[in-house]
mmCIF file of C-alpha atoms and ligand atoms in Angstrom:
data_model
loop_
_atom_site.group_PDB
_atom_site.id
_atom_site.type_symbol
_atom_site.label_atom_id
_atom_site.label_comp_id
_atom_site.label_asym_id
_atom_site.label_seq_id
_atom_site.Cartn_x
_atom_site.Cartn_y
_atom_site.Cartn_z
ATOM 1 C CA MET J 1 21.253 -15.846 -222.199
ATOM 2 C CA ASP J 2 24.874 -15.843 -223.221
ATOM 3 C CA LEU J 3 26.860 -14.515 -220.278
ATOM 4 C CA ILE J 4 30.539 -14.281 -221.115
ATOM 5 C CA ASP J 5 33.248 -14.365 -218.454
ATOM 6 C CA ILE J 6 36.068 -12.510 -220.182
ATOM 7 C CA GLY J 7 38.690 -13.306 -217.531
ATOM 8 C CA ALA J 8 38.919 -16.701 -215.848
ATOM 9 C CA ASN J 9 42.256 -18.156 -214.761
ATOM 10 C CA LEU J 10 41.067 -21.694 -215.322
ATOM 11 C CA THR J 11 44.563 -23.112 -215.664
ATOM 12 C CA HIS J 12 45.206 -22.285 -212.001
ATOM 13 C CA ASP J 13 46.133 -25.362 -210.018
ATOM 14 C CA SER J 14 43.294 -24.805 -207.558
ATOM 15 C CA PHE J 15 41.043 -26.104 -210.354
ATOM 16 C CA ASP J 16 43.120 -29.207 -211.070
ATOM 17 C CA HIS J 17 41.003 -31.530 -208.956
ATOM 18 C CA ASP J 18 37.562 -30.482 -210.211
ATOM 19 C CA ARG J 19 37.931 -28.428 -213.409
ATOM 20 C CA ASP J 20 35.174 -30.283 -215.267
ATOM 21 C CA ALA J 21 32.741 -29.725 -212.407
ATOM 22 C CA VAL J 22 33.662 -26.022 -212.353
ATOM 23 C CA LEU J 23 32.924 -25.766 -216.077
ATOM 24 C CA GLN J 24 29.611 -27.540 -215.644
ATOM 25 C CA ARG J 25 28.563 -25.270 -212.783
ATOM 26 C CA ALA J 26 29.405 -22.279 -214.965
ATOM 27 C CA ARG J 27 27.184 -23.593 -217.753
ATOM 28 C CA ASP J 28 24.398 -24.291 -215.278
ATOM 29 C CA ALA J 29 24.678 -20.716 -214.017
ATOM 30 C CA GLY J 30 24.256 -19.325 -217.529
ATOM 31 C CA VAL J 31 27.881 -18.627 -218.362
ATOM 32 C CA ALA J 32 27.782 -19.656 -221.978
ATOM 33 C CA ARG J 33 31.364 -18.811 -222.849
ATOM 34 C CA MET J 34 34.597 -17.893 -221.168
ATOM 35 C CA VAL J 35 37.945 -16.469 -222.110
ATOM 36 C CA VAL J 36 40.678 -18.325 -220.253
ATOM 37 C CA THR J 37 43.428 -15.944 -219.232
ATOM 38 C CA GLY J 38 46.937 -16.867 -220.332
ATOM 39 C CA ALA J 39 49.455 -14.879 -218.330
ATOM 40 C CA SER J 40 52.763 -16.754 -218.269
ATOM 41 C CA ARG J 41 54.978 -18.995 -220.364
ATOM 42 C CA GLU J 42 53.932 -21.930 -218.261
ATOM 43 C CA HIS J 43 50.196 -21.327 -218.411
ATOM 44 C CA ASN J 44 49.679 -19.970 -221.958
ATOM 45 C CA PRO J 45 49.862 -23.418 -223.616
ATOM 46 C CA LEU J 46 47.560 -24.818 -220.927
ATOM 47 C CA ALA J 47 45.006 -22.097 -221.655
ATOM 48 C CA LEU J 48 45.130 -22.924 -225.354
ATOM 49 C CA ALA J 49 44.783 -26.640 -224.610
ATOM 50 C CA LEU J 50 41.698 -25.959 -222.494
ATOM 51 C CA ALA J 51 40.151 -23.859 -225.255
ATOM 52 C CA ARG J 52 40.851 -26.557 -227.825
ATOM 53 C CA ALA J 53 39.274 -29.175 -225.574
ATOM 54 C CA HIS J 54 36.079 -27.108 -225.284
ATOM 55 C CA PRO J 55 35.476 -25.546 -228.699
ATOM 56 C CA GLY J 56 32.864 -22.839 -228.747
ATOM 57 C CA PHE J 57 32.763 -22.727 -224.958
ATOM 58 C CA LEU J 58 36.282 -21.720 -223.993
ATOM 59 C CA TYR J 59 38.677 -19.339 -225.705
ATOM 60 C CA ALA J 60 42.128 -18.289 -224.569
ATOM 61 C CA THR J 61 44.407 -15.315 -224.354
ATOM 62 C CA ALA J 62 48.187 -15.592 -224.502
ATOM 63 C CA GLY J 63 50.508 -13.100 -222.924
ATOM 64 C CA VAL J 64 52.905 -12.374 -220.103
ATOM 65 C CA HIS J 65 51.568 -10.655 -216.994
ATOM 66 C CA PRO J 66 53.775 -7.897 -215.563
ATOM 67 C CA HIS J 67 54.457 -10.149 -212.552
ATOM 68 C CA HIS J 68 56.198 -12.530 -214.969
ATOM 69 C CA ALA J 69 57.842 -9.843 -217.099
ATOM 70 C CA ALA J 70 61.329 -11.065 -216.241
ATOM 71 C CA GLU J 71 60.634 -14.239 -218.241
ATOM 72 C CA TYR J 72 60.007 -12.293 -221.460
ATOM 73 C CA THR J 73 62.963 -13.399 -223.566
ATOM 74 C CA ASP J 74 63.265 -13.728 -227.352
ATOM 75 C CA GLU J 75 62.337 -17.365 -226.925
ATOM 76 C CA CYS J 76 59.234 -16.368 -224.988
ATOM 77 C CA ASP J 77 58.320 -13.899 -227.739
ATOM 78 C CA ALA J 78 58.602 -16.670 -230.328
ATOM 79 C CA GLU J 79 56.428 -18.952 -228.184
ATOM 80 C CA LEU J 80 53.771 -16.266 -227.940
ATOM 81 C CA ARG J 81 53.757 -15.743 -231.670
ATOM 82 C CA ALA J 82 53.317 -19.477 -232.236
ATOM 83 C CA LEU J 83 50.409 -19.567 -229.796
ATOM 84 C CA HIS J 84 48.767 -16.628 -231.532
ATOM 85 C CA ALA J 85 48.700 -18.573 -234.797
ATOM 86 C CA HIS J 86 45.792 -20.524 -233.273
ATOM 87 C CA ALA J 87 42.289 -19.160 -233.787
ATOM 88 C CA GLU J 88 41.295 -20.114 -230.237
ATOM 89 C CA VAL J 89 43.709 -17.481 -228.910
ATOM 90 C CA VAL J 90 41.531 -14.408 -229.186
ATOM 91 C CA ALA J 91 43.545 -11.673 -227.444
ATOM 92 C CA VAL J 92 47.079 -10.560 -226.649
ATOM 93 C CA GLY J 93 47.605 -10.488 -222.898
ATOM 94 C CA GLU J 94 47.279 -10.514 -220.043
ATOM 95 C CA CYS J 95 49.880 -7.811 -220.305
ATOM 96 C CA GLY J 96 50.498 -4.378 -218.879
ATOM 97 C CA LEU J 97 52.120 -2.773 -215.869
ATOM 98 C CA ASP J 98 51.815 -3.425 -212.135
ATOM 99 C CA TYR J 99 53.703 -1.020 -209.899
ATOM 100 C CA PHE J 100 51.662 -2.043 -206.865
ATOM 101 C CA ARG J 101 53.375 -5.340 -206.309
ATOM 102 C CA ASP J 102 56.500 -4.803 -208.404
ATOM 103 C CA PHE J 103 57.084 -8.559 -208.634
ATOM 104 C CA SER J 104 59.210 -7.823 -211.700
ATOM 105 C CA PRO J 105 61.505 -4.802 -212.029
ATOM 106 C CA ARG J 106 59.738 -1.887 -213.730
ATOM 107 C CA PRO J 107 62.116 -1.676 -216.709
ATOM 108 C CA ALA J 108 61.467 -5.381 -217.369
ATOM 109 C CA GLN J 109 57.731 -4.768 -217.109
ATOM 110 C CA ARG J 110 57.896 -1.961 -219.640
ATOM 111 C CA LYS J 111 59.989 -4.041 -222.016
ATOM 112 C CA ALA J 112 57.636 -7.031 -221.874
ATOM 113 C CA PHE J 113 54.614 -4.773 -222.298
ATOM 114 C CA GLU J 114 56.140 -3.003 -225.272
ATOM 115 C CA ARG J 115 56.907 -6.267 -227.033
ATOM 116 C CA GLN J 116 53.348 -7.468 -226.540
ATOM 117 C CA LEU J 117 51.968 -4.177 -227.850
ATOM 118 C CA GLN J 118 54.171 -4.730 -230.867
ATOM 119 C CA LEU J 119 52.729 -8.232 -231.273
ATOM 120 C CA ALA J 120 49.166 -6.901 -231.048
ATOM 121 C CA ALA J 121 49.976 -4.177 -233.562
ATOM 122 C CA GLU J 122 51.194 -6.863 -235.939
ATOM 123 C CA ASN J 123 48.473 -9.472 -235.542
ATOM 124 C CA GLY J 124 45.550 -7.080 -235.018
ATOM 125 C CA LYS J 125 44.102 -9.023 -232.093
ATOM 126 C CA PRO J 126 42.434 -7.231 -229.182
ATOM 127 C CA LEU J 127 44.467 -6.471 -226.068
ATOM 128 C CA PHE J 128 43.684 -7.835 -222.602
ATOM 129 C CA LEU J 129 45.358 -5.328 -220.311
ATOM 130 C CA HIS J 130 46.348 -5.131 -216.658
ATOM 131 C CA GLN J 131 47.198 -1.828 -214.986
ATOM 132 C CA ARG J 132 47.744 -1.229 -211.312
ATOM 133 C CA ASP J 133 49.370 1.873 -209.841
ATOM 134 C CA ALA J 134 51.041 2.561 -213.165
ATOM 135 C CA HIS J 135 48.484 4.746 -214.908
ATOM 136 C CA VAL J 136 50.838 7.428 -216.254
ATOM 137 C CA ASP J 137 53.398 5.044 -217.736
ATOM 138 C CA PHE J 138 50.603 2.825 -219.015
ATOM 139 C CA LEU J 139 48.961 5.669 -220.943
ATOM 140 C CA ALA J 140 52.302 6.828 -222.296
ATOM 141 C CA MET J 141 53.207 3.384 -223.579
ATOM 142 C CA MET J 142 49.814 2.882 -225.170
ATOM 143 C CA LYS J 143 50.125 6.315 -226.788
ATOM 144 C CA ASN J 144 53.301 5.207 -228.557
ATOM 145 C CA PHE J 145 51.131 2.717 -230.440
ATOM 146 C CA ASP J 146 48.329 5.148 -231.282
ATOM 147 C CA GLY J 147 46.477 4.142 -234.410
ATOM 148 C CA ARG J 148 48.221 0.773 -234.681
ATOM 149 C CA LEU J 149 46.249 -1.299 -232.181
ATOM 150 C CA GLY J 150 42.925 -3.087 -232.306
ATOM 151 C CA PRO J 151 40.422 -2.820 -229.445
ATOM 152 C CA ALA J 152 41.704 -2.884 -225.856
ATOM 153 C CA VAL J 153 40.141 -3.846 -222.542
ATOM 154 C CA VAL J 154 41.550 -2.801 -219.188
ATOM 155 C CA HIS J 155 40.588 -5.908 -217.286
ATOM 156 C CA CYS J 156 39.653 -5.958 -213.600
ATOM 157 C CA PHE J 157 39.249 -2.203 -213.451
ATOM 158 C CA THR J 158 39.829 -0.990 -209.898
ATOM 159 C CA GLY J 159 40.991 2.562 -210.591
ATOM 160 C CA THR J 160 39.685 6.034 -209.973
ATOM 161 C CA ARG J 161 37.021 8.017 -211.758
ATOM 162 C CA GLU J 162 39.748 9.961 -213.583
ATOM 163 C CA GLU J 163 41.402 6.760 -214.757
ATOM 164 C CA LEU J 164 38.078 5.414 -215.944
ATOM 165 C CA PHE J 165 37.416 8.514 -218.019
ATOM 166 C CA ASP J 166 40.956 8.426 -219.398
ATOM 167 C CA TYR J 167 40.238 4.918 -220.687
ATOM 168 C CA LEU J 168 36.800 5.730 -222.042
ATOM 169 C CA ASP J 169 38.154 8.855 -223.750
ATOM 170 C CA ARG J 170 40.540 6.567 -225.609
ATOM 171 C CA ASP J 171 37.663 4.304 -226.570
ATOM 172 C CA TRP J 172 38.992 1.394 -224.564
ATOM 173 C CA HIS J 173 36.828 -1.184 -222.851
ATOM 174 C CA VAL J 174 36.611 -1.933 -219.155
ATOM 175 C CA GLY J 175 36.254 -5.293 -217.388
ATOM 176 C CA ILE J 176 34.420 -5.310 -214.054
ATOM 177 C CA THR J 177 35.028 -8.059 -211.497
ATOM 178 C CA GLY J 178 33.823 -8.876 -207.997
ATOM 179 C CA TRP J 179 36.162 -6.141 -206.729
ATOM 180 C CA LEU J 180 32.959 -4.126 -206.955
ATOM 181 C CA CYS J 181 31.578 -6.219 -204.079
ATOM 182 C CA ASP J 182 34.476 -5.375 -201.753
ATOM 183 C CA GLU J 183 33.229 -2.880 -199.188
ATOM 184 C CA ARG J 184 36.818 -2.068 -198.181
ATOM 185 C CA ARG J 185 38.403 -1.437 -201.565
ATOM 186 C CA GLY J 186 35.632 -1.333 -204.166
ATOM 187 C CA GLN J 187 33.189 1.195 -202.794
ATOM 188 C CA HIS J 188 34.240 3.909 -205.243
ATOM 189 C CA LEU J 189 33.413 1.604 -208.140
ATOM 190 C CA ARG J 190 29.779 1.516 -207.029
ATOM 191 C CA GLU J 191 29.554 5.209 -207.879
ATOM 192 C CA ILE J 192 31.330 5.246 -211.198
ATOM 193 C CA VAL J 193 30.309 2.065 -213.028
ATOM 194 C CA LYS J 194 27.157 3.791 -214.245
ATOM 195 C CA HIS J 195 29.324 6.014 -216.433
ATOM 196 C CA ILE J 196 30.588 3.080 -218.505
ATOM 197 C CA PRO J 197 28.667 2.890 -221.782
ATOM 198 C CA ALA J 198 27.137 -0.542 -222.348
ATOM 199 C CA ASN J 199 29.200 -1.037 -225.472
ATOM 200 C CA ARG J 200 32.422 -0.594 -223.472
ATOM 201 C CA LEU J 201 31.499 -2.760 -220.481
ATOM 202 C CA MET J 202 32.369 -6.431 -219.991
ATOM 203 C CA VAL J 203 32.246 -8.690 -216.939
ATOM 204 C CA GLU J 204 34.659 -11.216 -215.492
ATOM 205 C CA THR J 205 35.292 -13.234 -212.367
ATOM 206 C CA ASP J 206 39.127 -13.323 -212.469
ATOM 207 C CA ALA J 207 38.606 -16.731 -210.827
ATOM 208 C CA PRO J 208 40.037 -18.219 -208.668
ATOM 209 C CA TYR J 209 40.903 -14.736 -207.357
ATOM 210 C CA LEU J 210 38.572 -11.990 -206.140
ATOM 211 C CA LEU J 211 35.749 -13.998 -204.612
ATOM 212 C CA PRO J 212 32.880 -11.468 -204.345
ATOM 213 C CA ARG J 213 32.671 -10.527 -200.682
ATOM 214 C CA THR J 214 28.891 -10.192 -200.866
ATOM 215 C CA LEU J 215 28.398 -13.759 -202.079
ATOM 216 C CA ARG J 216 26.211 -15.874 -199.788
ATOM 217 C CA PRO J 217 26.848 -18.533 -198.858
ATOM 218 C CA MET J 218 30.603 -18.115 -199.165
ATOM 219 C CA PRO J 219 32.385 -21.227 -200.407
ATOM 220 C CA LYS J 220 34.489 -22.666 -197.593
ATOM 221 C CA ASP J 221 37.662 -22.711 -199.644
ATOM 222 C CA ARG J 222 37.208 -19.046 -200.652
ATOM 223 C CA ARG J 223 37.906 -19.953 -204.243
ATOM 224 C CA ASN J 224 36.149 -17.859 -206.857
ATOM 225 C CA GLU J 225 34.730 -19.593 -209.919
ATOM 226 C CA PRO J 226 32.892 -18.567 -213.087
ATOM 227 C CA ALA J 227 29.542 -19.810 -211.768
ATOM 228 C CA PHE J 228 29.569 -16.732 -209.526
ATOM 229 C CA LEU J 229 29.524 -14.352 -212.491
ATOM 230 C CA PRO J 230 25.742 -13.787 -212.279
ATOM 231 C CA HIS J 231 26.246 -12.525 -208.717
ATOM 232 C CA ILE J 232 28.654 -9.873 -209.999
ATOM 233 C CA VAL J 233 26.270 -8.970 -212.820
ATOM 234 C CA ASN J 234 23.415 -8.546 -210.353
ATOM 235 C CA GLU J 235 25.457 -6.182 -208.183
ATOM 236 C CA LEU J 236 26.747 -4.273 -211.180
ATOM 237 C CA ALA J 237 23.242 -3.901 -212.596
ATOM 238 C CA ARG J 238 21.985 -2.533 -209.294
ATOM 239 C CA ASP J 239 24.711 0.101 -209.285
ATOM 240 C CA ARG J 240 23.950 1.015 -212.876
ATOM 241 C CA GLY J 241 20.207 1.136 -212.262
ATOM 242 C CA GLU J 242 19.564 -1.506 -214.886
ATOM 243 C CA ASP J 243 17.683 -4.755 -215.173
ATOM 244 C CA PRO J 244 20.320 -7.474 -214.590
ATOM 245 C CA ALA J 245 19.222 -9.245 -217.750
ATOM 246 C CA ALA J 246 19.957 -6.093 -219.728
ATOM 247 C CA THR J 247 23.423 -5.789 -218.181
ATOM 248 C CA ALA J 248 24.116 -9.449 -218.878
ATOM 249 C CA CYS J 249 22.874 -9.244 -222.427
ATOM 250 C CA ALA J 250 24.707 -6.038 -223.296
ATOM 251 C CA SER J 251 27.994 -7.145 -221.744
ATOM 252 C CA ALA J 252 27.824 -10.422 -223.655
ATOM 253 C CA ALA J 253 27.127 -8.596 -226.900
ATOM 254 C CA THR J 254 30.077 -6.308 -226.199
ATOM 255 C CA ALA J 255 32.336 -9.282 -225.449
ATOM 256 C CA ARG J 256 31.244 -11.082 -228.606
ATOM 257 C CA GLY J 257 32.133 -8.080 -230.705
ATOM 258 C CA PHE J 258 35.346 -7.335 -228.836
ATOM 259 C CA PHE J 259 36.788 -10.863 -229.040
ATOM 260 C CA ARG J 260 35.112 -11.527 -232.413
ATOM 261 C CA LEU J 261 33.374 -14.607 -231.077
ATOM 262 C CA PRO J 262 30.856 -16.334 -233.285
ATOM 263 C CA TRP J 263 27.198 -16.258 -232.330
ATOM 264 C CA PRO J 264 26.278 -19.225 -230.154
ATOM 265 C CA ALA J 265 25.459 -22.300 -232.214
ATOM 266 C CA SER J 266 22.614 -23.354 -229.965
ATOM 267 C CA ARG J 267 20.653 -21.024 -227.755
ATOM 268 C CA GLY J 268 18.502 -21.820 -224.810
ATOM 269 C CA ALA J 269 20.761 -24.687 -223.792
ATOM 270 C CA SER J 270 21.233 -23.237 -220.333
ATOM 271 C CA ALA J 271 17.952 -23.247 -218.535
ATOM 272 C CA SER J 272 18.714 -21.156 -215.501
ATOM 273 C CA HIS J 273 21.079 -18.248 -215.852
ATOM 274 C CA GLY J 274 20.930 -17.133 -212.257
ATOM 275 C CA VAL J 275 20.448 -13.472 -213.103
ATOM 276 C CA ARG J 276 17.364 -12.001 -211.515
ATOM 277 C CA ALA J 277 15.484 -11.289 -214.694
ATOM 278 C CA SER J 278 11.841 -10.769 -215.261
ATOM 279 C CA ARG J 279 11.623 -10.033 -218.938
ATOM 280 C CA GLY J 280 14.168 -12.534 -220.170
ATOM 281 C CA GLU J 281 15.831 -12.107 -223.495
ATOM 282 C CA LEU J 282 13.821 -9.115 -224.560
ATOM 283 C CA ALA J 283 14.976 -7.117 -221.554
ATOM 284 C CA CYS J 284 17.849 -5.553 -223.420
ATOM 285 C CA GLY J 285 15.593 -4.290 -226.161
ATOM 286 C CA ARG J 286 17.328 -6.261 -228.857
ATOM 287 C CA PRO J 287 15.211 -8.219 -231.299
ATOM 288 C CA SER J 288 14.539 -11.672 -229.917
ATOM 289 C CA SER J 289 16.098 -13.236 -232.992
ATOM 290 C CA HIS J 290 19.453 -11.950 -231.736
ATOM 291 C CA GLY J 291 19.089 -13.823 -228.481
ATOM 292 C CA CYS J 292 21.486 -13.017 -225.732
HETATM 293 ZN ZN1 ZN N 301 45.125 -8.686 -213.965
#
């Protein structure tokens, strides 16, 4: 089993006191690899440093989240380009538009997003995208780069059925988080996740945010962590009418291809993957030599 958490904010200071334990619990839960989200000038180098400290286990993205768009200066652009010279940085982002919180002015958000799309068009890396309440502008800006971008994933998808189909029509990927487990805000996702083709679906915790509300027992500090990814996969599989092992296996295969990750060097290292599986690695129908 090679579960891949494609979005973990492991540089967050809530992990400062026990980051190594968090990584170990993730491994023990069957999370074989993770992509550490870089989303600001401050945290991008930390994400790269984490990835370099854990080769083959952690990878990083580097980008500027729309909340931080105001910090996107020429100097910031140069910093990003330097970070992207490293092989451990596997995607441009987190970048995009967020008109829900509007922490940065919208023109600044669009400018920062455009410059990161330009960077992705130049370096050919996949895009790790954030969109909230900005669907129309988001599509329009992406359209300006039609034919010039590599693969794209709209991470932490929380949108409508129409938005989902807009993304799938454009051949983009979708990242599903524990938002799915939120009975107040995520109920609509339960209905529509079955429409996501397996080769466009990836999973993520967005830790330390978005603790799945159906997790039992709940951690006292309410902090989400990658070890809870199998819980999300189990819920997602139920909604898709799939064996959880198949969902896990397919999403990992999709993530490997999307981020161009190498095949795991050693398989079977994680004994218990936490996903309720009965048929193990063959559940996804792939030849056993491929592993999961
Ligand atoms: Zn996001």
